[in-house]
Coordinates of C-alpha atoms and ligand atoms in Angstrom, one line a residue:
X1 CA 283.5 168.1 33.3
X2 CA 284.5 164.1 33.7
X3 CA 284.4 163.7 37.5
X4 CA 280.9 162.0 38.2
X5 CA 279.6 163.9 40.4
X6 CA 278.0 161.3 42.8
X7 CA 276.6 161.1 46.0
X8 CA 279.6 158.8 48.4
X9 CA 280.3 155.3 47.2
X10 CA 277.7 155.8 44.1
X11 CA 279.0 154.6 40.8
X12 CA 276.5 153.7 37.9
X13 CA 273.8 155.6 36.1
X14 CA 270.2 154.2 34.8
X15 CA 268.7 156.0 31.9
X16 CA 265.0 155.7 32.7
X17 CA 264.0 156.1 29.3
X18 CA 260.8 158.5 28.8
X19 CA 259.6 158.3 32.7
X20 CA 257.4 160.8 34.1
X21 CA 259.1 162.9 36.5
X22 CA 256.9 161.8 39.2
X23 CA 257.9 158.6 38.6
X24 CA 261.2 158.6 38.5
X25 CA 260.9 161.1 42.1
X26 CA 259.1 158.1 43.8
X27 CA 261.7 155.5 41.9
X28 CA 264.7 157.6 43.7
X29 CA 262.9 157.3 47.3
X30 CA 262.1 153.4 46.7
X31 CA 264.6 151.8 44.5
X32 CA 267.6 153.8 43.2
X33 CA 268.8 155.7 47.0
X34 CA 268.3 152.3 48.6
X35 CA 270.0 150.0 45.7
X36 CA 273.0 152.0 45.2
X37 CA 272.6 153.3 41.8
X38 CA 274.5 157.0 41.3
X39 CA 271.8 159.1 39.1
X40 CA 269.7 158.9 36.5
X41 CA 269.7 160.2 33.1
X42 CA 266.5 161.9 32.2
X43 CA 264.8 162.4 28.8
X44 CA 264.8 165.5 27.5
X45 CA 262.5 168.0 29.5
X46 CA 262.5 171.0 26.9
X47 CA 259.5 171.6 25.4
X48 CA 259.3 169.6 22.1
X49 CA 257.3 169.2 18.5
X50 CA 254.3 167.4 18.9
X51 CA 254.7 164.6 16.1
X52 CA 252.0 163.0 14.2
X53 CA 253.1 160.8 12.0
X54 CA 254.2 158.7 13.1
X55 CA 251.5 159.1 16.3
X56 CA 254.0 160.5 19.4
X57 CA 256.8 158.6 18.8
X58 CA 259.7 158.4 21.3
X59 CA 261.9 160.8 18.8
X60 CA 259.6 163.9 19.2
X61 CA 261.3 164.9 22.3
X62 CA 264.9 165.3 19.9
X63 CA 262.9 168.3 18.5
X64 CA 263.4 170.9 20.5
X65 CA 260.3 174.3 20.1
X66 CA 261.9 176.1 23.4
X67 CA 263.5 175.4 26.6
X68 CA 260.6 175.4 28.8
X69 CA 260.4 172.3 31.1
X70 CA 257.4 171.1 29.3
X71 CA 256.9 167.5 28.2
X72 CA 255.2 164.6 28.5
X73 CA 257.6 163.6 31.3
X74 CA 256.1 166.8 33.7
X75 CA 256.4 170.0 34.1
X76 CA 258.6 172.3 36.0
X77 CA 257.3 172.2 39.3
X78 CA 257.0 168.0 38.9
X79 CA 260.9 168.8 37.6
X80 CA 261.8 170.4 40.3
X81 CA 260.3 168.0 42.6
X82 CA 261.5 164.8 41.0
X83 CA 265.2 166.9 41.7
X84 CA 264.6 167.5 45.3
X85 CA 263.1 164.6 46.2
X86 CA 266.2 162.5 44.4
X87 CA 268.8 164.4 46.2
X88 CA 267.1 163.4 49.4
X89 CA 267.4 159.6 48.6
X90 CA 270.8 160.8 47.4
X91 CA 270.7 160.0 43.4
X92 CA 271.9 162.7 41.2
X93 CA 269.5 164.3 38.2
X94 CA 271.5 164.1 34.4
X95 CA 269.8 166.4 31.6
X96 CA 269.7 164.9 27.8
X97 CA 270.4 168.0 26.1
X98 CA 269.1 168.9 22.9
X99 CA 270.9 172.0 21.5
X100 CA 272.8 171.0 18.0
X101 CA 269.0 171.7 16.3
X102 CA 265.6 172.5 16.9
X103 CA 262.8 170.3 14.9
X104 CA 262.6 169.6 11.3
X105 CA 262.3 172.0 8.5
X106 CA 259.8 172.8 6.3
X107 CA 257.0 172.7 8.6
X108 CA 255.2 174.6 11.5
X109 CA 252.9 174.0 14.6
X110 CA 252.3 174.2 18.1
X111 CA 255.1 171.9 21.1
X112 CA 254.0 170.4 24.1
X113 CA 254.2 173.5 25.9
X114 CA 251.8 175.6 23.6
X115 CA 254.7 177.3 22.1
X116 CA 254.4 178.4 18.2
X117 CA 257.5 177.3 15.9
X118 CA 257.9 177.6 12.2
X119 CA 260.4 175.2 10.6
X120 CA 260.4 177.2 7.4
X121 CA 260.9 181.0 8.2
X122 CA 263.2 179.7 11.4
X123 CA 261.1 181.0 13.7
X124 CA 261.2 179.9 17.7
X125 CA 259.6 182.4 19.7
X126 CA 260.2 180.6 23.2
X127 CA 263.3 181.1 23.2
X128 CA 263.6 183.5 20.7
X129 CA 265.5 182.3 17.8
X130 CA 265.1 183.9 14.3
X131 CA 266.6 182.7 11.2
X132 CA 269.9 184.6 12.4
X133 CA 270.7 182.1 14.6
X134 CA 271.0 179.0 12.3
X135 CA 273.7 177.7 10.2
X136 CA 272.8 178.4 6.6
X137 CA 274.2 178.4 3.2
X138 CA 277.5 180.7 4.2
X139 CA 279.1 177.8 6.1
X140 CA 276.9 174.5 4.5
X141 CA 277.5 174.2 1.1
X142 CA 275.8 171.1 0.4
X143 CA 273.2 173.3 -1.3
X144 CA 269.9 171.6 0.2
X145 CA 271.2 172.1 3.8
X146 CA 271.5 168.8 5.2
X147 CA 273.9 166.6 5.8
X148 CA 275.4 164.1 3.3
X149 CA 278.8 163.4 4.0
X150 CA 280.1 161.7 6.6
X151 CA 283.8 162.5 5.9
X152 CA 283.2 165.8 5.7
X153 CA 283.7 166.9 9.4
X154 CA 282.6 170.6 8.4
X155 CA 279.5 169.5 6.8
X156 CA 278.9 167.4 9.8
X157 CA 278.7 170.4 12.0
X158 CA 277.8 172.8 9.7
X159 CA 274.2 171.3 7.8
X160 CA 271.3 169.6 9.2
X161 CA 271.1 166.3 10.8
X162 CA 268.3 165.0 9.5
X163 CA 266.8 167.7 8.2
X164 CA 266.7 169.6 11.7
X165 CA 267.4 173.4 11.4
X166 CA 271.1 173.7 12.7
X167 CA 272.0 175.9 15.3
X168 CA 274.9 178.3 15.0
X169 CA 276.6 177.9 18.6
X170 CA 279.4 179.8 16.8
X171 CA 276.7 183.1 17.8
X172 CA 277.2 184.7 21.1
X173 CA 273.9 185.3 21.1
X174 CA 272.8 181.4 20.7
X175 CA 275.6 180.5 23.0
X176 CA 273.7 182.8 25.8
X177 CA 270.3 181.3 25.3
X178 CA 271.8 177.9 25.5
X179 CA 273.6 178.5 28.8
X180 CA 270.5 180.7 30.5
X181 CA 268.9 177.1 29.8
X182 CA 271.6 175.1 31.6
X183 CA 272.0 177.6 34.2
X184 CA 268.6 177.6 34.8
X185 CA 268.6 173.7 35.1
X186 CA 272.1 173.5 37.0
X187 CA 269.9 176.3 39.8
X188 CA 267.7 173.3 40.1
X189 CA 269.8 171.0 40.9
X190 CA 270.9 169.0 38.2
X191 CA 274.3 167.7 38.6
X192 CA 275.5 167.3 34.5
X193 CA 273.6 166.6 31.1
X194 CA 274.0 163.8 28.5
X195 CA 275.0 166.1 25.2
X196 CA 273.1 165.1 22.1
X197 CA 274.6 165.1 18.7
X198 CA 277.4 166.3 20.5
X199 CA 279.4 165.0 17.1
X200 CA 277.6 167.7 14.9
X201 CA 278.7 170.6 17.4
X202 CA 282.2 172.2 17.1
X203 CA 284.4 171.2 19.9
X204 CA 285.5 174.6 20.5
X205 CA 281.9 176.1 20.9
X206 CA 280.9 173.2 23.0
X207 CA 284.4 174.2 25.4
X208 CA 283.2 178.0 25.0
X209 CA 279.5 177.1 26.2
X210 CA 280.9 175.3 29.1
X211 CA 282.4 177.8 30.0
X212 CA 279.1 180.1 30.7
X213 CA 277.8 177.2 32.8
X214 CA 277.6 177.7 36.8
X215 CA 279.3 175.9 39.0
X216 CA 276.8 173.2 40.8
X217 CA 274.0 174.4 43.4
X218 CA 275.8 174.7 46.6
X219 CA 272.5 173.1 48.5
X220 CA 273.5 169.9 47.2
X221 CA 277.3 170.0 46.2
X222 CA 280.3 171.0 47.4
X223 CA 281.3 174.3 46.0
X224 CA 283.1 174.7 43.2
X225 CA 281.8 171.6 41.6
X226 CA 281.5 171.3 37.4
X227 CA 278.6 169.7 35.6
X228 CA 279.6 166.2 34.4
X229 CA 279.0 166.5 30.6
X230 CA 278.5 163.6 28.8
X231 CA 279.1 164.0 24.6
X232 CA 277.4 161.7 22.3
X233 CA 280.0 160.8 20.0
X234 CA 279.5 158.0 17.5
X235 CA 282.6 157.2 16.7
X236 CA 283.6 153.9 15.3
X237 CA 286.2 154.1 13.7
X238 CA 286.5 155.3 9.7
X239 CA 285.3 158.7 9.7
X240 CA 287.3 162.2 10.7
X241 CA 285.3 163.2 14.0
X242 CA 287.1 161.1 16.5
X243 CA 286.1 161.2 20.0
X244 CA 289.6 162.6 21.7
X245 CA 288.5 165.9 19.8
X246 CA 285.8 165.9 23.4
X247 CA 288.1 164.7 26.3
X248 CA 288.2 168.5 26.6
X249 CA 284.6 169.1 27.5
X250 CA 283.9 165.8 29.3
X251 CA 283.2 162.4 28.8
X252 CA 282.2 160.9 25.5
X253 CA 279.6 157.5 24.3
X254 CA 281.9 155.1 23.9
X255 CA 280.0 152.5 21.3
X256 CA 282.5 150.0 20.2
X257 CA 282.3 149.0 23.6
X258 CA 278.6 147.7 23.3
X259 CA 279.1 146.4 19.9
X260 CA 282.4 144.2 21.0
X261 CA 281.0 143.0 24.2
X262 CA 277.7 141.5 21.8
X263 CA 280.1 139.6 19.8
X264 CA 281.7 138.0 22.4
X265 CA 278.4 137.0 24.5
X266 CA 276.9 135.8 20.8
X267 CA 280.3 133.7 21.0
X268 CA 281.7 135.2 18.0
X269 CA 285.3 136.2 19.5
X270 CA 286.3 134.4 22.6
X271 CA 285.9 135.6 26.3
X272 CA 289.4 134.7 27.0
X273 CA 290.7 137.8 25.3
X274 CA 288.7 140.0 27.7
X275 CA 291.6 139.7 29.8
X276 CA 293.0 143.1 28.6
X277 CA 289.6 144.6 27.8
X278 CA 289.7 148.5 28.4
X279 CA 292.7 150.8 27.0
X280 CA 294.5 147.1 25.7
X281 CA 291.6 146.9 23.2
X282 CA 292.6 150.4 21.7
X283 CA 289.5 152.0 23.4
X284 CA 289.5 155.6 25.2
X285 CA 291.3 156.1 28.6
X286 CA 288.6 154.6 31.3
X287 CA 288.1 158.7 32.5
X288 CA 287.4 159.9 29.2
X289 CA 284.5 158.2 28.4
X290 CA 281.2 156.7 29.9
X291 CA 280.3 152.3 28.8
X292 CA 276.7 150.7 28.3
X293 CA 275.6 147.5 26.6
X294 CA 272.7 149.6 24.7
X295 CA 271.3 153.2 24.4
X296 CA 267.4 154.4 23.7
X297 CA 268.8 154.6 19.7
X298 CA 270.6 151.7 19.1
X299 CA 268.5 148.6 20.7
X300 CA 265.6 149.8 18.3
X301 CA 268.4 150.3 15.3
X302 CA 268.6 154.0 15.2
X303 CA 271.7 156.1 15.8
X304 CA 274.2 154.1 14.2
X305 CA 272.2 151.2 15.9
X306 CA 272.2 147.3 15.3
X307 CA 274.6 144.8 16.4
X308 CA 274.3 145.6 20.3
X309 CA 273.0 143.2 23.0
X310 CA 269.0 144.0 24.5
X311 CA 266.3 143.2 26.6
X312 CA 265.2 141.4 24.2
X313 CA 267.9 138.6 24.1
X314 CA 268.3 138.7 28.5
X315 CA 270.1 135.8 28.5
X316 CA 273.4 137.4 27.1
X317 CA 272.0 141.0 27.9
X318 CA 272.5 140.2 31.7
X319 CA 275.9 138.7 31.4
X320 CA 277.6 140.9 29.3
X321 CA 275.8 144.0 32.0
X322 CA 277.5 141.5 35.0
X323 CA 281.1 141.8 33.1
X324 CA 280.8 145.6 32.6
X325 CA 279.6 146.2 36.1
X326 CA 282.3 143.9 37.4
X327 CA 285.1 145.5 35.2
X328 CA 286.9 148.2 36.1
X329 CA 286.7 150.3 32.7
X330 CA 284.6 153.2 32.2
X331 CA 281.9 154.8 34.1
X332 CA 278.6 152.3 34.0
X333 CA 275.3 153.5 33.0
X334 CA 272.6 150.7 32.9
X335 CA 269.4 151.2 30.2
X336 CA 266.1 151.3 31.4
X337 CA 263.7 150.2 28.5
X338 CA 259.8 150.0 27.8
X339 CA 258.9 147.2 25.6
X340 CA 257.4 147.7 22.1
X341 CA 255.8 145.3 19.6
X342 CA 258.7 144.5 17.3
X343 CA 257.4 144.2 13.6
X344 CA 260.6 143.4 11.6
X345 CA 260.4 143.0 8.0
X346 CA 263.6 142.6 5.8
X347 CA 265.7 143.3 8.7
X348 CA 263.7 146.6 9.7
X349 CA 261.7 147.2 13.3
X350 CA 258.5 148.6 11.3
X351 CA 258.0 150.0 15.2
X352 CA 261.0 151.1 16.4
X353 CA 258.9 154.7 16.3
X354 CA 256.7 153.6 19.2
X355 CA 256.6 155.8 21.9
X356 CA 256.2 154.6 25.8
X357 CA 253.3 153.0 27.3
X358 CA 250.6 155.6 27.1
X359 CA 246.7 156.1 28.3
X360 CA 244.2 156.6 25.8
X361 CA 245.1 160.6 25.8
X362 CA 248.8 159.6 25.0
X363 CA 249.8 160.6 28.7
X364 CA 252.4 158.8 29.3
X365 CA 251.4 155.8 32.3
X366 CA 252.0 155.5 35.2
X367 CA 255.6 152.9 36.1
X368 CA 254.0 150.1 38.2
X369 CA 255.2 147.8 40.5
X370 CA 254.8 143.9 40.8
X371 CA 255.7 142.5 44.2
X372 CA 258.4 140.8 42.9
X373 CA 260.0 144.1 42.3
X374 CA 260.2 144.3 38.6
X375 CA 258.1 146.7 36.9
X376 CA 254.6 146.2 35.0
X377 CA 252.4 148.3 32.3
X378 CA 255.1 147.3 29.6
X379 CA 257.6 148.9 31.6
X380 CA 261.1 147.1 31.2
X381 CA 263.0 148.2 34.0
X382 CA 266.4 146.4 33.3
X383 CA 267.9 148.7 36.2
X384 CA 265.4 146.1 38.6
X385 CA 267.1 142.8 37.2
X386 CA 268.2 140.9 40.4
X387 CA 270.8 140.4 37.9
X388 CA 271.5 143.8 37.4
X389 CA 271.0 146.2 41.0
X390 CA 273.0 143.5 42.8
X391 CA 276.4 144.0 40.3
X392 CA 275.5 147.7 40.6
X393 CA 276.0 147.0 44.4
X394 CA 279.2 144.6 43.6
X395 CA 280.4 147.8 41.8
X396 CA 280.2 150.0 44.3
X397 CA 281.9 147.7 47.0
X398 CA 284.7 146.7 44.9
X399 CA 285.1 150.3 43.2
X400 CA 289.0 151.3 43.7
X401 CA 290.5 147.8 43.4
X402 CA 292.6 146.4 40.7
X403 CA 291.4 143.5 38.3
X404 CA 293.7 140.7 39.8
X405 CA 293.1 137.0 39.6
X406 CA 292.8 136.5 36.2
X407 CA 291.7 133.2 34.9
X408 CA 289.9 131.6 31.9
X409 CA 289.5 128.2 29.9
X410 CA 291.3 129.4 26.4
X411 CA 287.5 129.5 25.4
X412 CA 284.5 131.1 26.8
X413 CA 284.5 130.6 30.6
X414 CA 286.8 133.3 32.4
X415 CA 286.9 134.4 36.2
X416 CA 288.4 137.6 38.0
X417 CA 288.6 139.4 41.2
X418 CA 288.4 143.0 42.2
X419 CA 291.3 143.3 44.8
X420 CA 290.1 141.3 47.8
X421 CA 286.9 142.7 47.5
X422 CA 284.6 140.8 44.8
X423 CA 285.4 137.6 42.3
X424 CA 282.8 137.1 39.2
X425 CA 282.9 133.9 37.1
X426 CA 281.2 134.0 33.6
X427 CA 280.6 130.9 32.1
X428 CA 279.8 131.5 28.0
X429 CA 280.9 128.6 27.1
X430 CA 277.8 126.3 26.5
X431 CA 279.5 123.2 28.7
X432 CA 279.7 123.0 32.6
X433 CA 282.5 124.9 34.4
X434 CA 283.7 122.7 37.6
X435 CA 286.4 124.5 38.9
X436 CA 288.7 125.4 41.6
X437 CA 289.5 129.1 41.6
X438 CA 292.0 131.6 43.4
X439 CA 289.3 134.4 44.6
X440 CA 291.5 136.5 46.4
X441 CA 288.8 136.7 49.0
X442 CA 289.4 136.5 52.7
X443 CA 287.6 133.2 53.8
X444 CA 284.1 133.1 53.9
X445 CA 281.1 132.1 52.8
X446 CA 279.4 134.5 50.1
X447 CA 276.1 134.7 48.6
X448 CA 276.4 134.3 45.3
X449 CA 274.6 138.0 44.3
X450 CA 272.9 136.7 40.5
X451 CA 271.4 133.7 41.9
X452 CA 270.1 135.6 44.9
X453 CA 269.8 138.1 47.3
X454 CA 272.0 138.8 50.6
X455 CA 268.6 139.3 52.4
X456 CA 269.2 139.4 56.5
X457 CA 272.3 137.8 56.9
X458 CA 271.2 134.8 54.5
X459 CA 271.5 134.1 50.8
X460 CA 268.6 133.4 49.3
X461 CA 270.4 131.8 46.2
X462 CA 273.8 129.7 46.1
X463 CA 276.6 130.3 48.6
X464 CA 280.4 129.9 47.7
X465 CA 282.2 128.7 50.5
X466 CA 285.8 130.9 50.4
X467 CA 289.3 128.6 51.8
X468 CA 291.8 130.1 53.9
X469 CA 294.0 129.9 50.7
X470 CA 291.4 132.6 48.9
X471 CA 290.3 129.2 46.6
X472 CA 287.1 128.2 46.0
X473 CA 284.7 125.5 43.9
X474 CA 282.7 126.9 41.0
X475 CA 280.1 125.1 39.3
X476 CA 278.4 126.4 36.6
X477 CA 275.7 124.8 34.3
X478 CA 276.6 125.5 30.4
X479 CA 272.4 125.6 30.1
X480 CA 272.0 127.7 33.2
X481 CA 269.7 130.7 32.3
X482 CA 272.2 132.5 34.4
X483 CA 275.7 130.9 33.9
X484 CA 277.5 133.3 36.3
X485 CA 278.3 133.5 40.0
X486 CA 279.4 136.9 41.8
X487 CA 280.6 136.9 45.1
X488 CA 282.0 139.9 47.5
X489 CA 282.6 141.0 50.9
X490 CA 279.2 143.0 51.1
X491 CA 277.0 139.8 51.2
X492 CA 279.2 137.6 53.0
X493 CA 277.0 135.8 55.7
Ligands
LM2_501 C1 271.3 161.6 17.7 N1 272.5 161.6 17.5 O1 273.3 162.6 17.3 C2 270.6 160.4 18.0 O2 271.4 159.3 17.9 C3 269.4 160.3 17.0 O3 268.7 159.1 17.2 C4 268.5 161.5 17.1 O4 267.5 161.3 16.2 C5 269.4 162.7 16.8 N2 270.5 162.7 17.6 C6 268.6 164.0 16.9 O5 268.5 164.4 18.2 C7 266.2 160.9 16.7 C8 265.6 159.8 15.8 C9 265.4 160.3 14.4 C10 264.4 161.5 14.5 C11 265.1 162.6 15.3 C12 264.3 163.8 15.5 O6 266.6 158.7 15.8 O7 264.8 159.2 13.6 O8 264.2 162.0 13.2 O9 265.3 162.0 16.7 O10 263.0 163.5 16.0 C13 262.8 162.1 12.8 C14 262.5 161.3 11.5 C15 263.4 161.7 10.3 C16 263.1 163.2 10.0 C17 263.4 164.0 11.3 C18 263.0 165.5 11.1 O11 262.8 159.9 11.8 O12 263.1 161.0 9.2 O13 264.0 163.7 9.0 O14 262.6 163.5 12.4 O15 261.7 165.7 10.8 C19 263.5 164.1 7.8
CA502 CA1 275.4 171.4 14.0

């Protein structure tokens, strides 16, 4: 359940963040296929509670009324459509899955698909689940249900997050219903989900879920093929749910990474000791887990959130996305934001509820696109940063080739290669970098890829000029807006 499941020479995900599924069909055809990127992480497409209050906010759709394919997003012909059509431009479908809870307690109402729930008698007629299927007091013992302890791995599992009725995936019964779901999505297409609150499911019924699951459609992979699972795991350190308990079932969040990689690009532990970055920083095996600068939760301070790197600061957001797509650890995914209207008091996002960009009917808009290529409407689209496809392309050329070439200043400006493939220098340091540096690169002359494009057999940015020795000159202005050049053998003129 680790192995990506890619289309050929494809190696780094975009979550596209509450996109329509028309949108993200036409996105596959014009910009992901022909950019490089792997697949796309989906929100949730299971029917959800309609929330109020706060007015449709982005976390509705982490309250699950049924498993129809239901949602602001689309339905399940646009679903199926948006899979199809992405397989075509050869980028690969990932389901958020929502099956540790359904919505909160203590309430009732009508989800986006017309479905009735009832958060107080446990009542979910879309599926069907009756209050036989939820944990309860018999294995919770925190008396009002929900979740307190964070030391307490049982409790963890066991109560509600949040006040969300907790599924029992210990039940057969539930266990069907939650594979008819995936089976039903895997006979679509999909090729793996992103597992939410993977962290308050046991590890052993997660394993025994899996292994309900179908094998891949055979239309669009090879057979035999497994799901790639992704667990959300926050696991920081300090508490008893550690993230080897998943290696088992797939690949797990890895958030330290995110929260390290912030302090070094807010220069508060030097660069120079990236240069055993990965396993040597006492993180997960580079198979076991998936990286990412920022999720949906923590660059608006939920889920364990604060501390990471986002749009919102792009100046260190791009370089510390350059020296993960660079970097051989992990497998990449990129966010995809929309923008909201921050309103921080005492350290608090007042908004951090909003939901996206939405007509006056709350349908979600429409993506649009500026002729620059970036996006419009209050659409982010981080995964269009010149910045940002062109190390997704640098990833995909150099993928398989050792980090060689080390080099950095003892401070903030560092430099390596990717076999004899690619060569990145990042200067953090504030002060100009004028240096001569061993590439590795047959000679050349390279476009430098975050300055500009390889466009027709030209650079539209800087070009590095490569020796027959593999050295070149580096110049890098400490007040550059961009204070990194990337070089490899795909835009080589
Ligand atoms: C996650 N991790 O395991 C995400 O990191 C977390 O952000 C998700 O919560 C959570 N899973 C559940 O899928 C998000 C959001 C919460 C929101 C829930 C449910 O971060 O704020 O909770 O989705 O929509 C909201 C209210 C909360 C309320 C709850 C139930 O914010 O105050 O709890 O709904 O009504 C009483
Ligand atoms: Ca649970």
């Amino acid at each position: 359940y680790s192995n990506p499941t890619c289309a050929e020479g494809r190696h780094t995900i975009t979550h596209l963040f509450e996109w329509k599924w028309s949108d993200i069909a036409q996105e596959c055809e014009r910009f992901l296929g022909p950019y490089g990127y792997c697949g796309v992480q989906v929100s949730p497409p299971s029917e959800n509670r309609v929330v109020t209050s706060p007015y449709r906010p982005w976390f509705e759709r982490y309250q699950p009324v049924s498993y129809k394919l239901e949602t602001r997003s689309g339905n399940e012909q646009q679903f199926r459509d948006m899979v199809e059509r992405c397989h075509k431009a050869h980028v690969r479908i990932f389901v958020d899955l929502v099956i540790n809870h359904m919505t909160g307690s203590g309430d009732s109402g009508t989800g986006t698909g017309g479905t009735h729930w009832d958060g107080n008698s446990l009542s979910y007629p879309g599926v069907p689940y009756s209050n036989l299927d939820f944990n309860d007091g018999s294995n919770c013992h925190t008396g009002d249900l929900n979740i307190h302890n964070y030391n307490n791995a049982e409790e963890v599992r066991n109560c509600r997050l949040l006040s969300m009725v907790d599924l029992n995936l210990g039940k057969d019964y539930v266990r069907g219903k939650i594979a008819d779901y995936m089976n039903h999505l895997i006979d679509i297409g999909v090729a793996g989900f992103r597992i939410d609150a993977a962290k308050h499911m046991w590890p052993g019924d997660l394993t025994a879920l899996l292994g309900r699951v179908h094998n891949l459609n055979t239309n669009y992979f090879p057979s035999g093929t497994k799901p790639l699972v992704i667990q959300e795991v926050i696991d920081m350190g300090g508490e008893p749910i550690k993230m080897s308990e998943y290696f088992q079932s797939g690949r797990v969040t890895n958030f330290i990474y995110g929260i390290k990689l912030a302090q070094v690009f807010r220069k508060q532990n030097q660069a120079k000791f990236l240069r055993t970055w990965g396993e040597g920083w006492g993180m997960p095996n580079s198979n076991d887990i998936i990286v990412f600068i920022d999720n949906h939760d923590n660059q608006r301070g939920h889920g364990g959130g604060g501390g990471v790197l986002t749009h919102f600061e792009p100046k260190p957001y791009k370089m510390a996305t350059e020296f993960m797509l660079a970097h051989p650890y992990g497998w990449t995914r990129v966010m995809s934001s929309y923008n909201w209207d921050r309103n921080i008091q005492d350290g608090e996002d007042r908004n951090n509820w909003m939901g996206p960009p939405h007509n006056e009917d709350m349908s979600t808009k429409d993506v649009t696109i500026n002729s620059d290529m970036t996006c419009g409407g209050g659409w982010v689209c981080e995964h269009r940063w010149r910045q940002i496809y062109n190390m997704v392309a640098f990833r995909n050329v150099v993928h398989g080739t050792p980090l060689t070439h080390w080099w950095d200043n003892g401070n903030y400006q560092i430099a390596f290669a990717r076999g004899n493939k690619g060569f990145i220098v990042i200067n953090a340091e504030g002060s100009d970098l004028n240096s001569n540096l061993q590439t590795g690169l047959p000679q050349g002359t390279y476009c430098d890829v975050i300055s500009g494009n390889y466009d027709n057999g030209q650079c539209t940015g800087a070009s590095i000029h490569v020796g027959g020795d593999g050295q070149a000159h580096f110049q890098i202005s400490g007040g550059s807006e961009d204070p990194v050049i990337a070089i490899h053998i795909g835009a080589k003129v």
